[in-house]
Every structure is written in C-alpha cells, then in structure tokens.
GROMACS .gro file of C-alpha atoms in nm:
model
  295
    1MET     CA    1   1.508  -1.275   2.036
    2GLN     CA    2   1.440  -0.987   1.797
    3ALA     CA    3   1.236  -0.694   1.927
    4VAL     CA    4   0.930  -0.675   1.702
    5LEU     CA    5   0.560  -0.603   1.744
    6ASN     CA    6   0.271  -0.847   1.744
    7PHE     CA    7  -0.024  -0.764   1.523
    8PRO     CA    8  -0.304  -0.614   1.737
    9ASP     CA    9  -0.626  -0.805   1.792
   10LEU     CA   10  -0.822  -0.646   1.508
   11SER     CA   11  -1.111  -0.786   1.309
   12PRO     CA   12  -1.149  -0.698   0.938
   13ASP     CA   13  -1.516  -0.627   1.018
   14VAL     CA   14  -1.641  -0.318   1.199
   15PHE     CA   15  -1.948  -0.522   1.290
   16SER     CA   16  -2.150  -0.808   1.146
   17ILE     CA   17  -2.511  -0.921   1.181
   18SER     CA   18  -2.692  -1.238   1.086
   19VAL     CA   19  -3.029  -1.207   0.910
   20PHE     CA   20  -3.223  -1.521   0.818
   21GLY     CA   21  -2.906  -1.727   0.825
   22MET     CA   22  -2.712  -1.483   0.607
   23GLU     CA   23  -2.415  -1.288   0.741
   24PHE     CA   24  -2.385  -0.917   0.664
   25ALA     CA   25  -2.076  -0.725   0.766
   26LEU     CA   26  -1.939  -0.372   0.738
   27ARG     CA   27  -1.568  -0.404   0.669
   28TRP     CA   28  -1.307  -0.145   0.757
   29TYR     CA   29  -1.215  -0.105   0.391
   30ALA     CA   30  -1.573  -0.022   0.292
   31LEU     CA   31  -1.599   0.220   0.584
   32ALA     CA   32  -1.275   0.387   0.472
   33TYR     CA   33  -1.425   0.446   0.126
   34ILE     CA   34  -1.747   0.588   0.271
   35VAL     CA   35  -1.582   0.818   0.526
   36GLY     CA   36  -1.309   0.920   0.279
   37ILE     CA   37  -1.569   1.030   0.024
   38LEU     CA   38  -1.766   1.222   0.289
   39ILE     CA   39  -1.451   1.401   0.405
   40ALA     CA   40  -1.355   1.481   0.045
   41TRP     CA   41  -1.702   1.626  -0.020
   42ARG     CA   42  -1.680   1.843   0.292
   43VAL     CA   43  -1.325   1.964   0.219
   44ALA     CA   44  -1.425   2.056  -0.138
   45LEU     CA   45  -1.735   2.237  -0.013
   46ILE     CA   46  -1.528   2.449   0.227
   47ALA     CA   47  -1.294   2.550  -0.057
   48LEU     CA   48  -1.582   2.639  -0.291
   49ARG     CA   49  -1.739   2.860  -0.023
   50ARG     CA   50  -1.421   3.069   0.001
   51PRO     CA   51  -1.409   3.275  -0.321
   52GLY     CA   52  -1.089   3.450  -0.211
   53LEU     CA   53  -0.895   3.128  -0.270
   54TRP     CA   54  -0.965   3.134  -0.642
   55THR     CA   55  -0.860   3.343  -0.941
   56ASP     CA   56  -1.076   3.657  -0.971
   57GLU     CA   57  -1.253   3.534  -0.656
   58THR     CA   58  -1.452   3.294  -0.874
   59PRO     CA   59  -1.469   2.925  -0.769
   60PRO     CA   60  -1.470   2.681  -1.064
   61MET     CA   61  -1.816   2.545  -0.983
   62ARG     CA   62  -2.118   2.605  -0.764
   63PRO     CA   63  -2.152   2.418  -0.433
   64ASP     CA   64  -2.479   2.262  -0.551
   65GLN     CA   65  -2.295   2.098  -0.842
   66LEU     CA   66  -2.061   1.917  -0.605
   67GLU     CA   67  -2.302   1.636  -0.516
   68ASP     CA   68  -2.341   1.543  -0.883
   69LEU     CA   69  -1.963   1.545  -0.926
   70VAL     CA   70  -1.921   1.316  -0.624
   71THR     CA   71  -2.157   1.062  -0.784
   72TRP     CA   72  -1.949   1.063  -1.102
   73ILE     CA   73  -1.628   1.025  -0.900
   74ILE     CA   74  -1.763   0.730  -0.701
   75ALA     CA   75  -1.839   0.552  -1.028
   76GLY     CA   76  -1.491   0.639  -1.155
   77VAL     CA   77  -1.322   0.505  -0.841
   78ILE     CA   78  -1.506   0.172  -0.849
   79LEU     CA   79  -1.483   0.108  -1.224
   80GLY     CA   80  -1.131   0.241  -1.262
   81GLY     CA   81  -0.998   0.072  -0.950
   82ARG     CA   82  -1.137  -0.266  -1.049
   83LEU     CA   83  -1.037  -0.251  -1.416
   84GLY     CA   84  -0.695  -0.121  -1.317
   85PHE     CA   85  -0.639  -0.423  -1.093
   86VAL     CA   86  -0.756  -0.658  -1.367
   87LEU     CA   87  -0.538  -0.505  -1.640
   88PHE     CA   88  -0.227  -0.415  -1.439
   89TYR     CA   89  -0.195  -0.712  -1.205
   90GLN     CA   90  -0.386  -1.023  -1.317
   91PRO     CA   91  -0.490  -0.988  -1.684
   92ALA     CA   92  -0.431  -1.353  -1.771
   93TYR     CA   93  -0.643  -1.480  -1.479
   94TYR     CA   94  -0.939  -1.255  -1.551
   95LEU     CA   95  -0.918  -1.326  -1.922
   96SER     CA   96  -0.984  -1.688  -1.826
   97HIS     CA   97  -1.248  -1.593  -1.564
   98PRO     CA   98  -1.422  -1.284  -1.711
   99LEU     CA   99  -1.731  -1.308  -1.489
  100GLU     CA  100  -1.513  -1.257  -1.180
  101ILE     CA  101  -1.424  -0.906  -1.302
  102LEU     CA  102  -1.764  -0.797  -1.170
  103MET     CA  103  -1.707  -0.954  -0.825
  104VAL     CA  104  -1.561  -0.645  -0.657
  105TRP     CA  105  -1.670  -0.776  -0.316
  106GLN     CA  106  -1.400  -1.042  -0.342
  107GLY     CA  107  -1.129  -0.774  -0.339
  108GLY     CA  108  -0.885  -0.650  -0.595
  109MET     CA  109  -0.869  -0.274  -0.650
  110ALA     CA  110  -0.575  -0.074  -0.788
  111PHE     CA  111  -0.518   0.286  -0.682
  112HIS     CA  112  -0.363   0.385  -1.014
  113GLY     CA  113  -0.671   0.252  -1.194
  114GLY     CA  114  -0.902   0.431  -0.950
  115LEU     CA  115  -0.710   0.754  -1.004
  116LEU     CA  116  -0.749   0.718  -1.380
  117GLY     CA  117  -1.120   0.658  -1.329
  118VAL     CA  118  -1.148   0.977  -1.121
  119ILE     CA  119  -0.960   1.176  -1.386
  120ILE     CA  120  -1.189   1.052  -1.664
  121ALA     CA  121  -1.506   1.109  -1.459
  122SER     CA  122  -1.398   1.461  -1.359
  123TYR     CA  123  -1.299   1.544  -1.717
  124LEU     CA  124  -1.633   1.430  -1.858
  125TYR     CA  125  -1.827   1.616  -1.588
  126GLY     CA  126  -1.618   1.930  -1.635
  127LYS     CA  127  -1.662   1.929  -2.013
  128ARG     CA  128  -2.033   1.867  -1.983
  129HIS     CA  129  -2.086   2.160  -1.744
  130LYS     CA  130  -1.817   2.389  -1.891
  131ILE     CA  131  -1.608   2.393  -1.571
  132PRO     CA  132  -1.241   2.499  -1.595
  133LEU     CA  133  -1.069   2.162  -1.600
  134LEU     CA  134  -0.741   2.249  -1.427
  135SER     CA  135  -0.917   2.426  -1.141
  136LEU     CA  136  -1.158   2.133  -1.112
  137ALA     CA  137  -0.860   1.897  -1.097
  138ASP     CA  138  -0.701   2.108  -0.822
  139LEU     CA  139  -1.025   2.104  -0.625
  140VAL     CA  140  -1.056   1.727  -0.645
  141ALA     CA  141  -0.685   1.654  -0.585
  142HIS     CA  142  -0.662   1.840  -0.255
  143THR     CA  143  -0.948   1.630  -0.112
  144VAL     CA  144  -0.794   1.287  -0.183
  145PRO     CA  145  -0.527   1.237   0.091
  146PRO     CA  146  -0.772   1.179   0.383
  147GLY     CA  147  -0.924   0.889   0.188
  148LEU     CA  148  -0.577   0.751   0.118
  149LEU     CA  149  -0.494   0.771   0.488
  150LEU     CA  150  -0.810   0.584   0.587
  151GLY     CA  151  -0.764   0.328   0.310
  152ARG     CA  152  -0.410   0.242   0.422
  153LEU     CA  153  -0.522   0.215   0.784
  154ALA     CA  154  -0.793  -0.024   0.665
  155ASN     CA  155  -0.527  -0.228   0.481
  156PHE     CA  156  -0.339  -0.254   0.809
  157SER     CA  157  -0.648  -0.356   1.010
  158ASN     CA  158  -0.721  -0.621   0.744
  159ALA     CA  159  -0.362  -0.750   0.776
  160GLU     CA  160  -0.311  -0.717   0.401
  161LEU     CA  161  -0.057  -0.555   0.168
  162TRP     CA  162   0.214  -0.590   0.430
  163GLY     CA  163   0.580  -0.526   0.366
  164ARG     CA  164   0.893  -0.731   0.316
  165PRO     CA  165   1.050  -0.927   0.606
  166SER     CA  166   1.230  -0.703   0.853
  167GLU     CA  167   1.400  -0.714   1.192
  168LEU     CA  168   1.347  -0.346   1.273
  169PRO     CA  169   1.198  -0.272   1.618
  170TRP     CA  170   0.868  -0.160   1.464
  171ALA     CA  171   0.834  -0.461   1.232
  172VAL     CA  172   0.501  -0.638   1.279
  173ILE     CA  173   0.422  -1.010   1.297
  174PHE     CA  174   0.116  -1.027   1.069
  175PRO     CA  175  -0.118  -1.326   1.099
  176GLY     CA  176  -0.181  -1.582   0.827
  177SER     CA  177   0.023  -1.841   0.643
  178ALA     CA  178   0.102  -1.606   0.355
  179ALA     CA  179   0.247  -1.343   0.588
  180GLN     CA  180   0.450  -1.610   0.764
  181ASP     CA  181   0.590  -1.756   0.442
  182CYS     CA  182   0.929  -1.586   0.465
  183PRO     CA  183   1.223  -1.753   0.288
  184GLY     CA  184   1.526  -1.750   0.511
  185VAL     CA  185   1.331  -1.746   0.838
  186VAL     CA  186   1.380  -2.097   0.972
  187ALA     CA  187   1.284  -2.041   1.335
  188GLY     CA  188   1.036  -1.818   1.513
  189MET     CA  189   0.779  -1.584   1.366
  190CYS     CA  190   0.837  -1.370   1.058
  191ALA     CA  191   0.803  -0.994   1.112
  192ARG     CA  192   0.746  -0.752   0.827
  193HIS     CA  193   0.754  -0.381   0.749
  194PRO     CA  194   0.413  -0.223   0.826
  195SER     CA  195   0.425  -0.067   0.480
  196GLN     CA  196   0.055   0.023   0.499
  197LEU     CA  197   0.142   0.267   0.780
  198TYR     CA  198   0.435   0.407   0.582
  199GLU     CA  199   0.195   0.483   0.299
  200ALA     CA  200  -0.066   0.627   0.536
  201ALA     CA  201   0.192   0.870   0.673
  202LEU     CA  202   0.336   0.976   0.336
  203GLU     CA  203   0.031   0.970   0.107
  204GLY     CA  204  -0.223   1.071   0.369
  205LEU     CA  205  -0.075   1.289   0.642
  206LEU     CA  206   0.231   1.447   0.479
  207LEU     CA  207   0.090   1.496   0.128
  208GLY     CA  208  -0.246   1.610   0.264
  209ALA     CA  209  -0.084   1.870   0.490
  210LEU     CA  210   0.127   1.997   0.200
  211LEU     CA  211  -0.174   2.040  -0.030
  212ILE     CA  212  -0.379   2.220   0.236
  213TRP     CA  213  -0.085   2.452   0.307
  214LEU     CA  214  -0.044   2.529  -0.063
  215ALA     CA  215  -0.417   2.591  -0.109
  216TYR     CA  216  -0.482   2.806   0.199
  217ARG     CA  217  -0.146   2.969   0.267
  218ARG     CA  218   0.026   2.996  -0.070
  219GLY     CA  219  -0.264   3.080  -0.302
  220ALA     CA  220  -0.216   2.764  -0.508
  221PHE     CA  221  -0.576   2.757  -0.633
  222GLN     CA  222  -0.492   3.076  -0.823
  223LYS     CA  223  -0.232   2.884  -1.023
  224PRO     CA  224  -0.448   2.624  -1.205
  225GLY     CA  225  -0.284   2.284  -1.225
  226LEU     CA  226  -0.036   2.339  -0.941
  227ILE     CA  227  -0.215   2.141  -0.670
  228MET     CA  228  -0.299   1.860  -0.910
  229GLY     CA  229   0.065   1.847  -1.020
  230VAL     CA  230   0.196   1.839  -0.663
  231PHE     CA  231  -0.053   1.566  -0.577
  232LEU     CA  232   0.045   1.346  -0.871
  233ALA     CA  233   0.418   1.391  -0.814
  234GLY     CA  234   0.383   1.358  -0.436
  235TYR     CA  235   0.177   1.041  -0.448
  236GLY     CA  236   0.399   0.889  -0.717
  237ALA     CA  237   0.716   0.963  -0.521
  238SER     CA  238   0.566   0.829  -0.197
  239ARG     CA  239   0.449   0.507  -0.360
  240PHE     CA  240   0.781   0.464  -0.543
  241LEU     CA  241   0.970   0.492  -0.214
  242VAL     CA  242   0.743   0.261  -0.014
  243GLU     CA  243   0.765  -0.007  -0.284
  244PHE     CA  244   1.120  -0.076  -0.162
  245PHE     CA  245   0.967  -0.197   0.167
  246ARG     CA  246   0.635  -0.339   0.043
  247GLN     CA  247   0.592  -0.708  -0.036
  248PRO     CA  248   0.534  -0.734  -0.413
  249ASP     CA  249   0.228  -0.902  -0.558
  250ALA     CA  250   0.257  -1.279  -0.553
  251GLN     CA  251   0.204  -1.318  -0.927
  252PHE     CA  252   0.536  -1.142  -0.995
  253ILE     CA  253   0.745  -1.356  -0.758
  254THR     CA  254   0.930  -1.648  -0.917
  255PRO     CA  255   1.237  -1.850  -0.814
  256GLY     CA  256   1.446  -1.636  -1.047
  257ASN     CA  257   1.275  -1.313  -0.938
  258PRO     CA  258   1.235  -1.330  -0.558
  259LEU     CA  259   1.190  -0.952  -0.528
  260GLY     CA  260   0.881  -0.964  -0.750
  261LEU     CA  261   1.006  -0.708  -0.998
  262ALA     CA  262   0.770  -0.643  -1.290
  263TRP     CA  263   1.062  -0.527  -1.504
  264HIS     CA  264   1.422  -0.626  -1.435
  265VAL     CA  265   1.758  -0.677  -1.598
  266GLY     CA  266   2.029  -0.870  -1.421
  267GLY     CA  267   1.844  -0.874  -1.091
  268TYR     CA  268   1.781  -0.496  -1.087
  269GLY     CA  269   1.454  -0.338  -1.183
  270LEU     CA  270   1.121  -0.195  -1.075
  271THR     CA  271   0.803  -0.331  -0.921
  272MET     CA  272   0.467  -0.280  -1.090
  273GLY     CA  273   0.383  -0.009  -0.837
  274GLN     CA  274   0.704   0.176  -0.925
  275LEU     CA  275   0.645   0.143  -1.299
  276LEU     CA  276   0.296   0.288  -1.260
  277SER     CA  277   0.426   0.569  -1.037
  278LEU     CA  278   0.692   0.699  -1.276
  279PRO     CA  279   0.442   0.849  -1.526
  280MET     CA  280   0.258   1.009  -1.232
  281ILE     CA  281   0.577   1.175  -1.110
  282ALA     CA  282   0.669   1.302  -1.457
  283LEU     CA  283   0.319   1.427  -1.535
  284GLY     CA  284   0.283   1.588  -1.194
  285LEU     CA  285   0.612   1.775  -1.223
  286TRP     CA  286   0.513   1.894  -1.571
  287PHE     CA  287   0.179   2.032  -1.451
  288ALA     CA  288   0.332   2.194  -1.141
  289LEU     CA  289   0.614   2.364  -1.333
  290ARG     CA  290   0.374   2.474  -1.608
  291ALA     CA  291   0.138   2.627  -1.349
  292ARG     CA  292   0.422   2.820  -1.184
  293ARG     CA  293   0.552   2.951  -1.517
  294ARG     CA  294   0.207   3.071  -1.621
  295SER     CA  295   0.135   3.248  -1.292
   0.00000   0.00000   0.00000
C-alpha cells in the first residue's frame, strides 16, 4: 500500500446562500482574486509612501492615482485572462461557440493572458498620465506574488489543475473521475502531484520574498526594469519547472501524445505552459540585465 495523502474535506465554496430559489455562492477562486487585488493595492501603497526607495526620492506616481490604476488592472486581468485561455488553449471550441467566450463564470482563465492584459492596461494608464513606464512596471510586478499564492491555493481547494500521477509520500488522491483516470493504475486510488502547491511555493512565496528583498534591501526600485525583469524570469522559470509535474490540458492529450505536449518531435517536446513561459524568461532576463547595466 503506497503512502499517499487523501484530499482534505474542502468545498469549492466559501459559503452559499439561497435567495428565492436561486443559489448564490462565494467561491475560493473569486475570493483569491479579491483578496489578492486588495493585498497588491496595499503593498503598492506602502512602496509609494516611501520616497527613499525610488530614484531621486521620487515615486513614479501619486498614491491617489493608485485606485484608478487598480481599476484598469482588474479589467486587464479579466479580459486578458479570458481571451488568453480562449486563444492559447481552446481556440477551435470557442470559434464554434463564440457566445461562451463571455461566460467567465464557467471557468477558463490563463495566467499568461492575464499578465498580458495587465501589461497593456498599465502601459495605457502610464502613457495617459505620463508615468515612467519601467518604474510603473516594477511597482506593479512586486505586488503580484501574493495573488498568485492565493490563486494556487484556491486551485488546490477546488481540486483542479492537479499534477501527473505519482507515488511520492506527499502525492494527493484528488476526487473526481477525471483525477482518477490514470492509465497504468489498475488497482486502488490514483494519487497525483499537488502541483498547485508547488506553484504556490515557487510563484507566490519564493518569488514574492525575492522581489520584496530586492525592493527594500537592494534598492531595486532605483534600477528601473529590474524588478519587472526578475518577476518575468522568475515566474517563467517556476512555471516551466512545475510543468514537468503538472497534468497537461486534456485537449493536448492523444494516444500518440500521452504527455500532452503542445510541441514535440519524436516524443520529446514542451507543454503549452512551457512554450508560453520561454518568452517570459527571455524577456525578463533582458530587462533585468539591461537595468543592471544602466545603473
């Protein structure tokens, strides 16, 4: 009998109420978005109120502008995350069912698309208000990891986005027929890597601690583009690594491609998450090295 862990008794809903026969629920994933945005707003506000962190002791924007920026970023996260999922993962399906693109409550958000949405929203806001774009990007980037941490914990509580089958002592038996559909497991329950927790630790805790250390201990805000570069490279590298343990999206799995590789030659290749992470790593390293050379 392999030593694995049973999935805890968790509901995907924080709470639910019934009003006039209709059920309304607050889900962990929605709560993660709300709390993550509130934490990001507070972290950014603390940084803006410390002029000594910035070049010439001049923050890139006023604290009162932050609320407007948050509104733009929320729109970027939702639109970018949804369109990213549609374009990167299921374009053929949504081309046949275009009205379902608007049904965000049914799930389907892509981090890489959400990140692109945040970048575009921040760029447009920065240009409109004449805010230094690299410093604005650094400000936003160092606030993101807490939201990533909460989002991955919500994925775990929802028993979704689990990893590949595993017999490691910390492997988890996730509920549901999809999680238990493990080729090669003919008897007993199928345990899987808790890849959501791997991502929470790398993208949330480790990367977040690194960015805070750079900002408050190493004067990184005075090297515009450095924190953004470290964030992009750090997230990309973390996601690339975890993809080796994460169950790929079902639409990429075929009898001839059991690993669900989006690009492969002779059985070797990369998942969609890894393909999308490579440009992030390259771009992040370029921005970080450029910032260090210019300082």
